[in-house]
Coordinates of C-alpha atoms in Angstrom, one line a residue:
Chain A
X1 CA 128.8 97.5 2.5
X2 CA 125.3 98.6 3.1
X3 CA 122.2 98.5 0.9
X4 CA 122.4 100.6 -2.2
X5 CA 119.9 103.5 -2.3
X6 CA 117.8 103.9 -5.5
X7 CA 119.8 106.2 -7.7
X8 CA 117.3 106.5 -10.5
X9 CA 117.1 110.1 -11.7
X10 CA 114.8 111.6 -14.3
X11 CA 116.1 114.4 -16.4
X12 CA 114.0 117.3 -17.5
X13 CA 115.2 119.9 -20.1
X14 CA 114.3 123.5 -20.3
X15 CA 115.2 126.3 -22.7
X16 CA 116.5 129.3 -20.7
X17 CA 114.7 132.6 -21.4
X18 CA 117.1 134.8 -19.5
X19 CA 119.1 136.1 -22.5
X20 CA 119.6 135.4 -26.2
X21 CA 122.0 132.5 -25.5
X22 CA 119.1 130.2 -24.8
X23 CA 121.1 127.7 -22.8
X24 CA 119.7 124.2 -22.8
X25 CA 119.1 123.5 -19.1
X26 CA 119.0 120.0 -17.6
X27 CA 117.5 119.2 -14.2
X28 CA 118.0 115.8 -12.6
X29 CA 115.3 114.8 -10.1
X30 CA 115.4 111.7 -7.9
X31 CA 112.5 109.4 -7.1
X32 CA 111.6 111.5 -4.1
X33 CA 111.2 114.5 -6.3
X34 CA 114.2 116.4 -5.0
X35 CA 116.6 118.2 -7.4
X36 CA 119.9 116.3 -7.6
X37 CA 121.7 118.3 -10.2
X38 CA 121.3 121.2 -12.6
X39 CA 123.4 121.4 -15.8
X40 CA 123.8 123.5 -18.9
X41 CA 123.5 127.0 -17.5
X42 CA 126.1 129.8 -18.2
X43 CA 125.1 132.1 -15.4
X44 CA 123.5 132.2 -12.0
X45 CA 120.2 133.5 -13.3
X46 CA 120.0 130.4 -15.6
X47 CA 120.5 128.1 -12.7
X48 CA 117.9 129.8 -10.6
X49 CA 115.5 129.8 -13.6
X50 CA 116.0 126.1 -14.0
X51 CA 115.2 125.4 -10.4
X52 CA 112.1 127.6 -10.5
X53 CA 110.8 126.2 -13.8
X54 CA 111.3 122.7 -12.5
X55 CA 109.7 123.0 -9.1
X56 CA 107.1 125.8 -9.4
X57 CA 106.8 127.3 -12.9
X58 CA 104.8 130.5 -12.9
X59 CA 103.3 132.7 -15.6
X60 CA 101.7 136.1 -15.9
X61 CA 98.4 135.7 -17.7
X62 CA 97.2 138.4 -20.1
X63 CA 93.9 138.2 -21.9
X64 CA 90.7 140.2 -22.5
X65 CA 87.3 140.2 -21.0
X66 CA 83.9 141.2 -22.4
X67 CA 82.9 144.8 -21.7
X68 CA 79.6 146.6 -22.3
X69 CA 79.2 150.2 -23.4
X70 CA 82.9 150.8 -23.9
X71 CA 84.9 152.1 -26.8
X72 CA 85.7 148.5 -27.8
X73 CA 83.9 145.3 -26.9
X74 CA 87.0 143.9 -25.1
X75 CA 89.0 145.1 -22.2
X76 CA 92.6 143.9 -21.9
X77 CA 93.5 142.5 -18.4
X78 CA 96.4 140.8 -16.7
X79 CA 97.0 138.9 -13.5
X80 CA 98.9 141.4 -11.3
X81 CA 101.4 138.7 -10.4
X82 CA 102.5 135.4 -11.9
X83 CA 100.3 132.4 -11.2
X84 CA 101.2 128.7 -11.2
X85 CA 101.7 127.6 -14.9
X86 CA 99.2 124.7 -14.4
X87 CA 96.4 127.2 -13.6
X88 CA 96.7 129.4 -16.7
X89 CA 93.9 127.8 -18.7
X90 CA 91.7 127.7 -15.7
X91 CA 92.2 131.5 -15.2
X92 CA 91.2 132.1 -18.8
X93 CA 88.2 129.9 -18.5
X94 CA 87.0 131.7 -15.4
X95 CA 87.5 135.1 -17.2
X96 CA 85.3 134.0 -20.1
X97 CA 82.4 134.2 -17.6
X98 CA 83.2 137.8 -16.8
X99 CA 81.5 140.9 -18.2
X100 CA 82.3 144.4 -17.0
X101 CA 80.7 147.8 -17.8
X102 CA 82.5 150.8 -19.0
X103 CA 84.0 153.2 -17.9
X104 CA 87.0 151.3 -16.5
X105 CA 90.3 152.8 -15.1
X106 CA 93.7 151.2 -15.6
X107 CA 94.4 149.1 -12.5
X108 CA 90.8 148.5 -11.6
X109 CA 90.4 145.0 -10.1
X110 CA 88.2 143.0 -12.4
X111 CA 88.3 139.8 -10.5
X112 CA 89.9 139.5 -7.1
X113 CA 91.8 136.3 -6.1
X114 CA 91.2 134.6 -9.4
X115 CA 90.7 130.8 -9.1
X116 CA 92.0 131.1 -5.5
X117 CA 95.6 132.0 -6.6
X118 CA 95.7 135.0 -4.3
X119 CA 96.3 137.1 -7.4
X120 CA 93.9 139.8 -8.7
X121 CA 93.1 140.3 -12.4
X122 CA 93.3 144.0 -13.2
X123 CA 92.5 146.2 -16.2
X124 CA 95.6 147.3 -18.2
X125 CA 94.1 150.5 -19.7
X126 CA 91.4 153.1 -19.2
X127 CA 88.4 152.2 -21.2
X128 CA 85.9 155.1 -21.6
X129 CA 82.2 154.7 -22.5
X130 CA 81.5 154.9 -26.1
X131 CA 79.4 157.7 -27.5
X132 CA 78.0 155.2 -29.8
X133 CA 76.6 153.2 -26.9
X134 CA 74.7 150.2 -28.1
X135 CA 77.0 149.5 -31.1
X136 CA 79.5 147.5 -29.0
X137 CA 77.2 144.9 -27.6
Chain B
X1 CA 92.8 156.7 -23.1
X2 CA 91.1 159.2 -25.3
X3 CA 92.8 162.5 -26.0
X4 CA 90.7 165.6 -25.3
X5 CA 89.3 167.3 -28.4
X6 CA 91.3 169.9 -30.2
X7 CA 88.7 172.4 -31.1
X8 CA 90.8 174.5 -33.4
X9 CA 93.8 173.5 -35.6
X10 CA 96.5 176.0 -36.1
X11 CA 97.5 176.9 -39.6
X12 CA 101.2 176.4 -38.6
X13 CA 102.9 174.2 -36.1
X14 CA 106.6 174.1 -35.2
X15 CA 106.6 170.3 -35.4
X16 CA 104.0 168.1 -37.0
X17 CA 104.3 164.4 -36.2
X18 CA 102.7 161.8 -38.5
X19 CA 101.5 158.9 -36.4
X20 CA 100.5 158.7 -32.7
X21 CA 102.1 155.4 -31.7
X22 CA 105.0 155.1 -29.3
X23 CA 107.4 156.6 -31.9
X24 CA 105.2 159.6 -32.7
X25 CA 104.3 160.3 -29.1
X26 CA 107.9 160.0 -28.0
X27 CA 109.0 162.5 -30.7
X28 CA 106.2 164.9 -29.7
X29 CA 107.1 164.7 -26.1
X30 CA 110.8 165.4 -26.7
X31 CA 110.1 168.1 -29.2
X32 CA 108.2 170.0 -26.6
X33 CA 110.9 169.4 -24.0
X34 CA 113.4 170.7 -26.4
X35 CA 111.5 174.0 -26.8
X36 CA 109.2 173.6 -29.7
X37 CA 106.2 175.7 -28.9
X38 CA 103.4 174.2 -30.9
X39 CA 103.4 170.5 -31.6
X40 CA 100.7 168.5 -33.4
X41 CA 100.4 164.7 -33.5
X42 CA 98.1 163.2 -36.2
X43 CA 96.8 159.6 -35.8
X44 CA 94.4 157.8 -38.1
X45 CA 92.8 155.6 -35.3
X46 CA 90.1 156.6 -32.8
X47 CA 92.8 157.0 -30.2
X48 CA 96.6 157.3 -30.1
X49 CA 98.8 154.4 -29.0
X50 CA 99.5 152.7 -32.3
X51 CA 100.0 149.0 -32.4
X52 CA 100.6 148.8 -28.7
X53 CA 96.8 149.0 -28.1
X54 CA 96.4 145.5 -29.5
X55 CA 99.6 144.1 -27.9
X56 CA 97.9 143.0 -24.7
X57 CA 100.8 140.8 -23.6
X58 CA 103.6 141.9 -21.3
X59 CA 107.3 142.5 -21.8
X60 CA 107.3 146.2 -22.7
X61 CA 109.0 149.0 -20.8
X62 CA 111.8 147.1 -18.9
X63 CA 114.4 149.6 -20.2
X64 CA 112.3 152.7 -20.7
X65 CA 110.1 152.7 -17.6
X66 CA 112.0 150.1 -15.5
X67 CA 108.9 148.0 -15.2
X68 CA 107.4 145.1 -17.1
X69 CA 104.2 146.5 -18.8
X70 CA 101.6 145.3 -21.3
X71 CA 101.3 147.2 -24.6
X72 CA 98.2 149.2 -23.5
X73 CA 99.9 150.2 -20.2
X74 CA 103.0 151.5 -22.1
X75 CA 100.8 153.4 -24.6
X76 CA 98.8 155.0 -21.9
X77 CA 101.8 156.1 -19.9
X78 CA 103.5 157.7 -23.0
X79 CA 100.2 159.4 -24.0
X80 CA 99.8 160.8 -20.5
X81 CA 103.3 162.3 -20.6
X82 CA 102.5 163.9 -24.0
X83 CA 99.2 165.4 -23.0
X84 CA 100.9 167.0 -19.9
X85 CA 103.1 168.8 -22.3
X86 CA 100.2 170.5 -24.1
X87 CA 100.7 168.8 -27.4
X88 CA 97.7 168.8 -29.8
X89 CA 96.8 165.2 -30.5
X90 CA 94.1 164.7 -33.2
X91 CA 92.7 161.2 -33.9
X92 CA 90.5 159.8 -36.7
X93 CA 92.7 162.0 -38.8
X94 CA 94.8 161.1 -41.8
X95 CA 97.8 162.8 -43.4
X96 CA 97.1 162.6 -47.1
X97 CA 100.2 164.3 -48.3
X98 CA 103.3 166.1 -47.2
X99 CA 105.1 168.2 -49.8
X100 CA 108.8 169.1 -50.0
X101 CA 108.0 172.5 -48.5
X102 CA 106.6 170.7 -45.5
X103 CA 103.0 171.6 -46.0
X104 CA 100.9 168.8 -44.4
X105 CA 97.5 168.0 -45.8
X106 CA 95.3 166.6 -43.0
X107 CA 91.9 165.0 -43.5
X108 CA 89.6 164.5 -40.5
X109 CA 85.9 164.3 -39.8
X110 CA 86.2 167.0 -37.2
X111 CA 88.3 169.5 -39.0
X112 CA 87.7 168.7 -42.7
X113 CA 90.7 169.0 -45.0
X114 CA 93.3 171.4 -43.8
X115 CA 96.8 172.3 -45.1
X116 CA 99.1 172.9 -42.2
X117 CA 102.5 174.4 -42.4
X118 CA 105.2 172.7 -40.4
X119 CA 108.5 174.1 -39.2
X120 CA 109.6 170.4 -39.1
X121 CA 107.9 167.1 -39.8
X122 CA 108.5 163.8 -38.0
X123 CA 107.4 160.7 -39.9
X124 CA 106.3 157.9 -37.4
X125 CA 103.8 155.9 -39.4
X126 CA 105.0 152.5 -38.2
X127 CA 104.9 149.4 -40.3
X128 CA 102.7 147.0 -42.3
X129 CA 102.6 143.2 -42.3
X130 CA 103.8 141.2 -45.3
X131 CA 100.8 139.5 -46.9
X132 CA 100.2 136.3 -48.7
X133 CA 100.3 138.1 -52.1
X134 CA 103.8 139.4 -51.3
X135 CA 105.2 135.8 -51.0
X136 CA 102.8 134.3 -53.6
X137 CA 101.5 131.3 -51.7
X138 CA 99.7 129.3 -54.4
X139 CA 96.2 127.9 -54.2
X140 CA 92.7 129.0 -53.8
X141 CA 91.7 132.3 -52.1
X142 CA 89.1 131.3 -49.5
X143 CA 88.4 133.3 -46.3
X144 CA 90.4 132.2 -43.3
X145 CA 93.9 133.4 -44.5
X146 CA 95.0 136.4 -42.7
X147 CA 98.1 138.0 -41.1
X148 CA 98.9 137.4 -37.5
X149 CA 98.6 141.1 -36.6
X150 CA 95.2 141.4 -38.1
X151 CA 94.1 138.3 -36.2
X152 CA 95.5 140.0 -33.0
X153 CA 93.3 143.0 -33.7
X154 CA 90.2 140.8 -34.3
X155 CA 90.7 138.9 -31.1
X156 CA 92.0 141.5 -28.7
X157 CA 90.0 144.6 -29.8
X158 CA 87.0 143.3 -31.6
X159 CA 86.3 140.1 -29.7
X160 CA 86.2 138.0 -32.9
X161 CA 87.8 134.5 -33.2
X162 CA 89.3 134.1 -36.6
X163 CA 88.5 130.3 -36.7
X164 CA 88.6 127.1 -34.8
X165 CA 91.7 125.2 -36.0
X166 CA 94.7 127.2 -37.0
X167 CA 98.1 126.7 -38.7
X168 CA 100.7 129.5 -38.3
X169 CA 103.3 130.3 -40.9
X170 CA 106.3 132.1 -39.5
X171 CA 108.0 131.7 -36.1
X172 CA 108.5 135.5 -35.5
X173 CA 107.2 136.9 -32.2
X174 CA 103.8 138.0 -33.6
X175 CA 103.1 134.4 -34.8
X176 CA 104.2 132.9 -31.5
X177 CA 102.3 135.4 -29.4
X178 CA 99.2 134.7 -31.5
X179 CA 99.7 130.9 -31.1
X180 CA 99.3 131.4 -27.3
X181 CA 96.5 133.9 -27.7
X182 CA 94.4 131.6 -29.8
X183 CA 94.9 128.6 -27.4
X184 CA 93.9 130.8 -24.4
X185 CA 90.6 131.5 -26.3
X186 CA 89.9 127.9 -27.1
X187 CA 91.2 127.7 -30.7
X188 CA 93.2 124.6 -31.6
X189 CA 96.6 125.5 -33.0
X190 CA 98.0 122.6 -35.1
X191 CA 101.5 123.9 -35.4
X192 CA 103.9 126.7 -36.3
X193 CA 105.8 126.3 -39.6
X194 CA 109.1 128.2 -40.1
X195 CA 110.9 128.6 -43.4
X196 CA 114.4 129.0 -41.9
X197 CA 116.3 126.3 -40.0
X198 CA 116.1 128.3 -36.8
X199 CA 113.3 129.9 -34.9
X200 CA 112.8 133.6 -35.4
X201 CA 111.4 134.8 -32.1
X202 CA 112.6 135.3 -28.6
X203 CA 113.3 132.1 -26.5
X204 CA 110.9 133.5 -24.0
X205 CA 108.1 133.2 -26.6
X206 CA 109.2 129.8 -27.8
X207 CA 108.9 128.6 -24.2
X208 CA 105.8 130.5 -23.1
X209 CA 103.8 130.3 -26.3
X210 CA 104.8 126.9 -27.8
X211 CA 106.3 124.6 -25.2
X212 CA 103.8 125.6 -22.6
X213 CA 100.9 124.5 -24.8
X214 CA 102.7 121.6 -26.6
X215 CA 102.4 123.4 -30.0
X216 CA 105.0 121.8 -32.4
X217 CA 107.4 124.0 -34.2
X218 CA 108.4 122.7 -37.7
X219 CA 111.6 124.3 -38.9
X220 CA 112.7 124.4 -42.6
X221 CA 109.1 124.1 -43.7
X222 CA 106.6 126.3 -45.5
X223 CA 103.0 126.3 -46.8
X224 CA 102.9 125.4 -50.5
X225 CA 99.2 125.3 -51.2
X226 CA 95.9 126.6 -49.9
X227 CA 92.6 124.8 -50.3
X228 CA 89.0 125.6 -49.7
X229 CA 86.0 126.8 -51.7
X230 CA 84.6 129.7 -49.7
X231 CA 86.4 128.9 -46.4
X232 CA 89.8 127.5 -45.9
X233 CA 89.6 123.7 -45.3
X234 CA 93.2 122.6 -45.5
X235 CA 96.7 123.7 -46.3
X236 CA 99.6 121.8 -47.8
X237 CA 103.0 122.1 -46.0
X238 CA 106.3 120.8 -47.2
X239 CA 109.9 120.8 -45.9
X240 CA 112.4 123.0 -47.8
X241 CA 115.9 122.3 -48.9
X242 CA 119.1 124.2 -48.3
X243 CA 118.1 126.7 -50.9
X244 CA 114.7 127.2 -49.2
X245 CA 113.0 125.4 -52.1
X246 CA 110.0 123.2 -51.1
X247 CA 110.5 119.4 -51.5
X248 CA 107.1 118.7 -52.9
X249 CA 107.5 114.9 -52.7
X250 CA 107.3 115.2 -48.9
X251 CA 104.3 117.5 -48.9
X252 CA 101.4 116.7 -46.6
X253 CA 98.0 118.2 -46.0
X254 CA 96.7 119.7 -42.7
X255 CA 93.0 120.1 -42.1
X256 CA 92.4 123.6 -40.7
X257 CA 90.1 126.6 -41.2
X258 CA 92.6 129.4 -40.3
X259 CA 96.0 130.2 -41.6
X260 CA 97.9 133.0 -39.9
X261 CA 100.8 134.6 -41.6
X262 CA 103.6 136.0 -39.5
X263 CA 106.1 136.5 -42.3
X264 CA 107.6 140.0 -41.7
X265 CA 107.0 143.6 -41.3
X266 CA 107.7 146.4 -43.8
X267 CA 108.0 150.1 -42.9
X268 CA 105.0 152.1 -44.0
X269 CA 106.8 154.3 -46.5
X270 CA 104.1 155.9 -48.7
X271 CA 104.9 159.4 -47.5
X272 CA 108.6 158.7 -47.9
X273 CA 108.0 157.8 -51.5
X274 CA 105.9 160.8 -52.1
X275 CA 108.6 163.1 -50.6
X276 CA 111.2 161.4 -52.8
X277 CA 113.3 160.6 -49.8
X278 CA 116.4 158.5 -50.2
X279 CA 115.4 155.0 -49.1
X280 CA 117.5 152.1 -47.8
X281 CA 116.8 149.1 -49.9
X282 CA 117.3 146.7 -47.1
X283 CA 115.2 148.3 -44.4
X284 CA 112.7 149.7 -46.9
X285 CA 112.6 152.8 -44.8
X286 CA 114.2 156.3 -45.3
X287 CA 117.9 156.8 -44.8
X288 CA 118.6 159.0 -41.8
X289 CA 121.5 160.8 -40.3
X290 CA 122.6 160.9 -36.7
X291 CA 119.8 163.3 -35.8
X292 CA 117.2 161.1 -37.4
X293 CA 116.8 163.6 -40.2
X294 CA 116.0 162.1 -43.6
X295 CA 117.5 163.2 -47.0
X296 CA 115.1 166.2 -47.0
X297 CA 116.0 168.9 -44.5
X298 CA 113.5 169.4 -41.8
X299 CA 111.9 166.0 -42.3
X300 CA 112.8 163.5 -39.6
X301 CA 111.7 159.9 -39.0
X302 CA 111.7 157.4 -36.2
X303 CA 110.3 154.0 -35.1
X304 CA 109.2 151.2 -37.3
X305 CA 108.9 153.5 -40.3
X306 CA 112.7 153.7 -40.4
X307 CA 113.5 150.1 -39.5
X308 CA 111.6 147.3 -37.8
X309 CA 112.2 147.2 -34.1
X310 CA 111.9 144.3 -31.6
X311 CA 111.6 146.4 -28.4
X312 CA 109.4 149.4 -28.0
X313 CA 111.9 150.8 -25.5
X314 CA 114.4 151.4 -28.4
X315 CA 111.6 153.0 -30.4
X316 CA 111.1 155.4 -27.6
X317 CA 114.8 156.1 -27.4
X318 CA 115.0 156.8 -31.2
X319 CA 111.9 158.9 -31.0
X320 CA 113.3 161.1 -28.3
X321 CA 116.2 161.9 -30.5
X322 CA 114.1 162.6 -33.6
X323 CA 111.7 164.9 -31.6
X324 CA 114.6 166.8 -30.0
X325 CA 116.3 167.2 -33.4
X326 CA 113.0 168.4 -35.0
X327 CA 112.8 171.2 -32.4
X328 CA 116.4 172.1 -32.8
X329 CA 115.9 172.3 -36.6
X330 CA 113.1 174.8 -36.2
X331 CA 115.4 177.1 -34.1
X332 CA 118.3 176.5 -36.4
X333 CA 120.2 174.7 -33.7
X334 CA 121.0 171.4 -35.2
X335 CA 124.6 170.2 -34.6
X336 CA 127.0 170.4 -37.6
X337 CA 126.5 167.8 -40.4
X338 CA 127.7 164.2 -40.1
X339 CA 131.1 163.5 -41.6
X340 CA 131.2 159.7 -41.8
X341 CA 129.0 157.2 -43.7
X342 CA 128.3 153.9 -42.1
X343 CA 128.5 150.9 -44.4
X344 CA 127.1 147.5 -43.5
X345 CA 129.9 145.0 -43.9
X346 CA 130.3 141.3 -43.4
X347 CA 127.3 139.7 -41.8
X348 CA 125.6 143.0 -41.2
X349 CA 122.3 143.5 -43.0
X350 CA 121.9 147.2 -42.3
X351 CA 122.9 150.0 -39.9
X352 CA 120.8 152.9 -38.6
X353 CA 121.6 155.8 -38.7
X354 CA 123.3 155.8 -42.1
X355 CA 125.8 158.6 -41.2
X356 CA 127.4 159.8 -38.0
X357 CA 129.7 162.6 -36.7
X358 CA 133.0 161.8 -35.2
X359 CA 132.7 164.5 -32.5
X360 CA 129.6 163.1 -30.7
X361 CA 128.4 159.8 -29.1
X362 CA 125.9 157.8 -31.1
X363 CA 123.8 154.7 -30.6
X364 CA 124.0 152.6 -33.8
X365 CA 121.4 149.9 -34.4
X366 CA 122.0 147.0 -36.7
X367 CA 120.9 143.5 -37.6
X368 CA 123.1 140.5 -38.5
X369 CA 122.4 138.3 -41.5
X370 CA 123.3 135.0 -39.9
X371 CA 123.3 133.8 -36.3
X372 CA 126.8 133.7 -34.6
X373 CA 128.0 132.7 -31.2
X374 CA 131.0 134.2 -29.5
X375 CA 131.6 136.9 -32.0
X376 CA 132.8 140.5 -32.3
X377 CA 131.7 143.8 -33.8
X378 CA 134.5 145.3 -35.9
X379 CA 134.7 148.8 -37.2
X380 CA 137.0 149.2 -40.2
X381 CA 137.9 151.8 -42.9
X382 CA 136.4 151.3 -46.3
X383 CA 139.5 149.4 -47.3
X384 CA 139.4 147.1 -44.3
X385 CA 141.8 148.7 -41.8
X386 CA 141.0 148.1 -38.2
X387 CA 139.5 150.9 -36.2
X388 CA 137.7 149.4 -33.2
X389 CA 136.4 146.0 -32.0
X390 CA 134.1 144.8 -29.3
X391 CA 133.3 141.3 -28.1
X392 CA 129.7 140.0 -28.3
X393 CA 128.1 136.9 -27.0
X394 CA 125.3 135.6 -29.3
X395 CA 123.8 137.5 -32.1
X396 CA 120.9 136.5 -34.5
X397 CA 118.9 138.2 -37.1
X398 CA 115.7 138.4 -35.0
X399 CA 117.3 140.5 -32.3
X400 CA 118.5 144.0 -33.1
X401 CA 122.1 144.8 -31.9
X402 CA 123.0 148.2 -30.6
X403 CA 126.4 149.7 -30.3
X404 CA 127.4 152.8 -28.5
X405 CA 129.9 154.6 -30.7
X406 CA 132.1 157.0 -28.7
X407 CA 134.3 159.7 -30.3
X408 CA 137.4 158.2 -28.7
X409 CA 137.0 155.0 -30.7
X410 CA 137.4 157.1 -33.8
X411 CA 140.3 159.3 -32.7
X412 CA 142.7 157.8 -35.2
X413 CA 140.1 157.5 -38.0
X414 CA 140.2 160.0 -40.8
X415 CA 138.2 158.3 -43.6
X416 CA 134.7 159.3 -44.6
X417 CA 133.2 155.8 -44.5
X418 CA 133.2 153.3 -41.7
X419 CA 132.5 149.6 -42.3
X420 CA 130.6 147.7 -39.6
X421 CA 131.1 144.0 -39.5
X422 CA 130.1 141.1 -37.2
X423 CA 132.7 138.3 -37.3
X424 CA 133.6 135.1 -35.4
X425 CA 136.2 135.7 -32.7

């Protein structure tokens, strides 16, 4: 008979996005923060997704930045890799400070290493200059 | 990307494509590949790309390009492919009329009004959003009430915020995507209200647009009143009963200055009406045969103008078929006529195409009426005799189902109508 370890687990639930089944995933975590058990998945991808979402959820960020002299006043951009979910709003706030000038090529780096994630923000289209320069201020 | 100027329009084209979104561009590309010599794409916006230009989020192209792309990236790739094929693409141009002899009246600033003869026409005009008027939401008519797609255009292409505190009606993907978009731009989203007892959009969007930002989703609810003098200042929401009727005794007001409506898309079918094409009353688009030809010979259709798609990848697939068929029509090389009519049966809202031929393979697209888990697609004769069956996992109305129909499934079938059903196992 030894001392009983603390067996308190907290359960977090996630909706799986892997396929239309939308399994309700449950992840048990102990007080040290380690995953004890994963339940509810119907396939291997679901189990992996649950673990990833629980420990290090990531998201691709897509938004627009201000552009001067282009065909439109906004340029659509994306992070070229997913960033930690908790940094999504900070990425967007940082991009609100950015203004680029047309012309832009698809893939151009608009901001390198956005909010120190190691990920670049790139243009997702060519944006030529507007003949009606001055109308899209 | 901007297409180069077409200095001179021909008086006759082998194939004229109405609409330069992913459907129209896909059809133009495959028409050229199939041997059509002169192909024209007409688009009303200042550049081709269609609705993809405002869909700045990712999730496009997984099937078609094997990569996860944003809308603008997908559009640019498809347009590049088309321009390499020496297709004439004119923009800021509007097809005012197509007559039954396939004379196309085009209006544009650059070329004026021209009548162009077409060996074949492909209709690819896309869809429109259902508006407040269509569902008759009562109340005042202040500013601040707009469709989710229009809000998307304002935000993503014009740099305009629709308001500061929004309520969204409809849990379809457009509404969910805009919920996230507004939050990323600093707008407060009070909640998403959905008439049905289940969400309408992809789980991926429920998670990444609602859960991620703690935006509540209220099922079995709707907006029953709109208030505001010049500007929206509040909406009244209420739960609905089993017959989808509002329970007004439980109504409550929500202070907001923006109401986004994400309540459905309808094929743009003005030209289909003008041409007196046979229309499907469920899809609201033209009936098509297995070559994507409409009820008028030489007029083909593809994309959202036929039926509303979820994935642009399937639009491209459908467009490839329509374009190829249009080119074949011009050279009198279309395959023999279809011999079987497809009938939507139990739990199937519609099937596209509307007819097939038993000697070839087809992809049949359909939507179910009610969600079902662990089900089966069943093909039967018009009197219910079994022809073929295939197991399916989970189906729901918001996700299109596609079925590959092979000739060997129909070896023993000799009827002229095939019923398609989706049943529990």
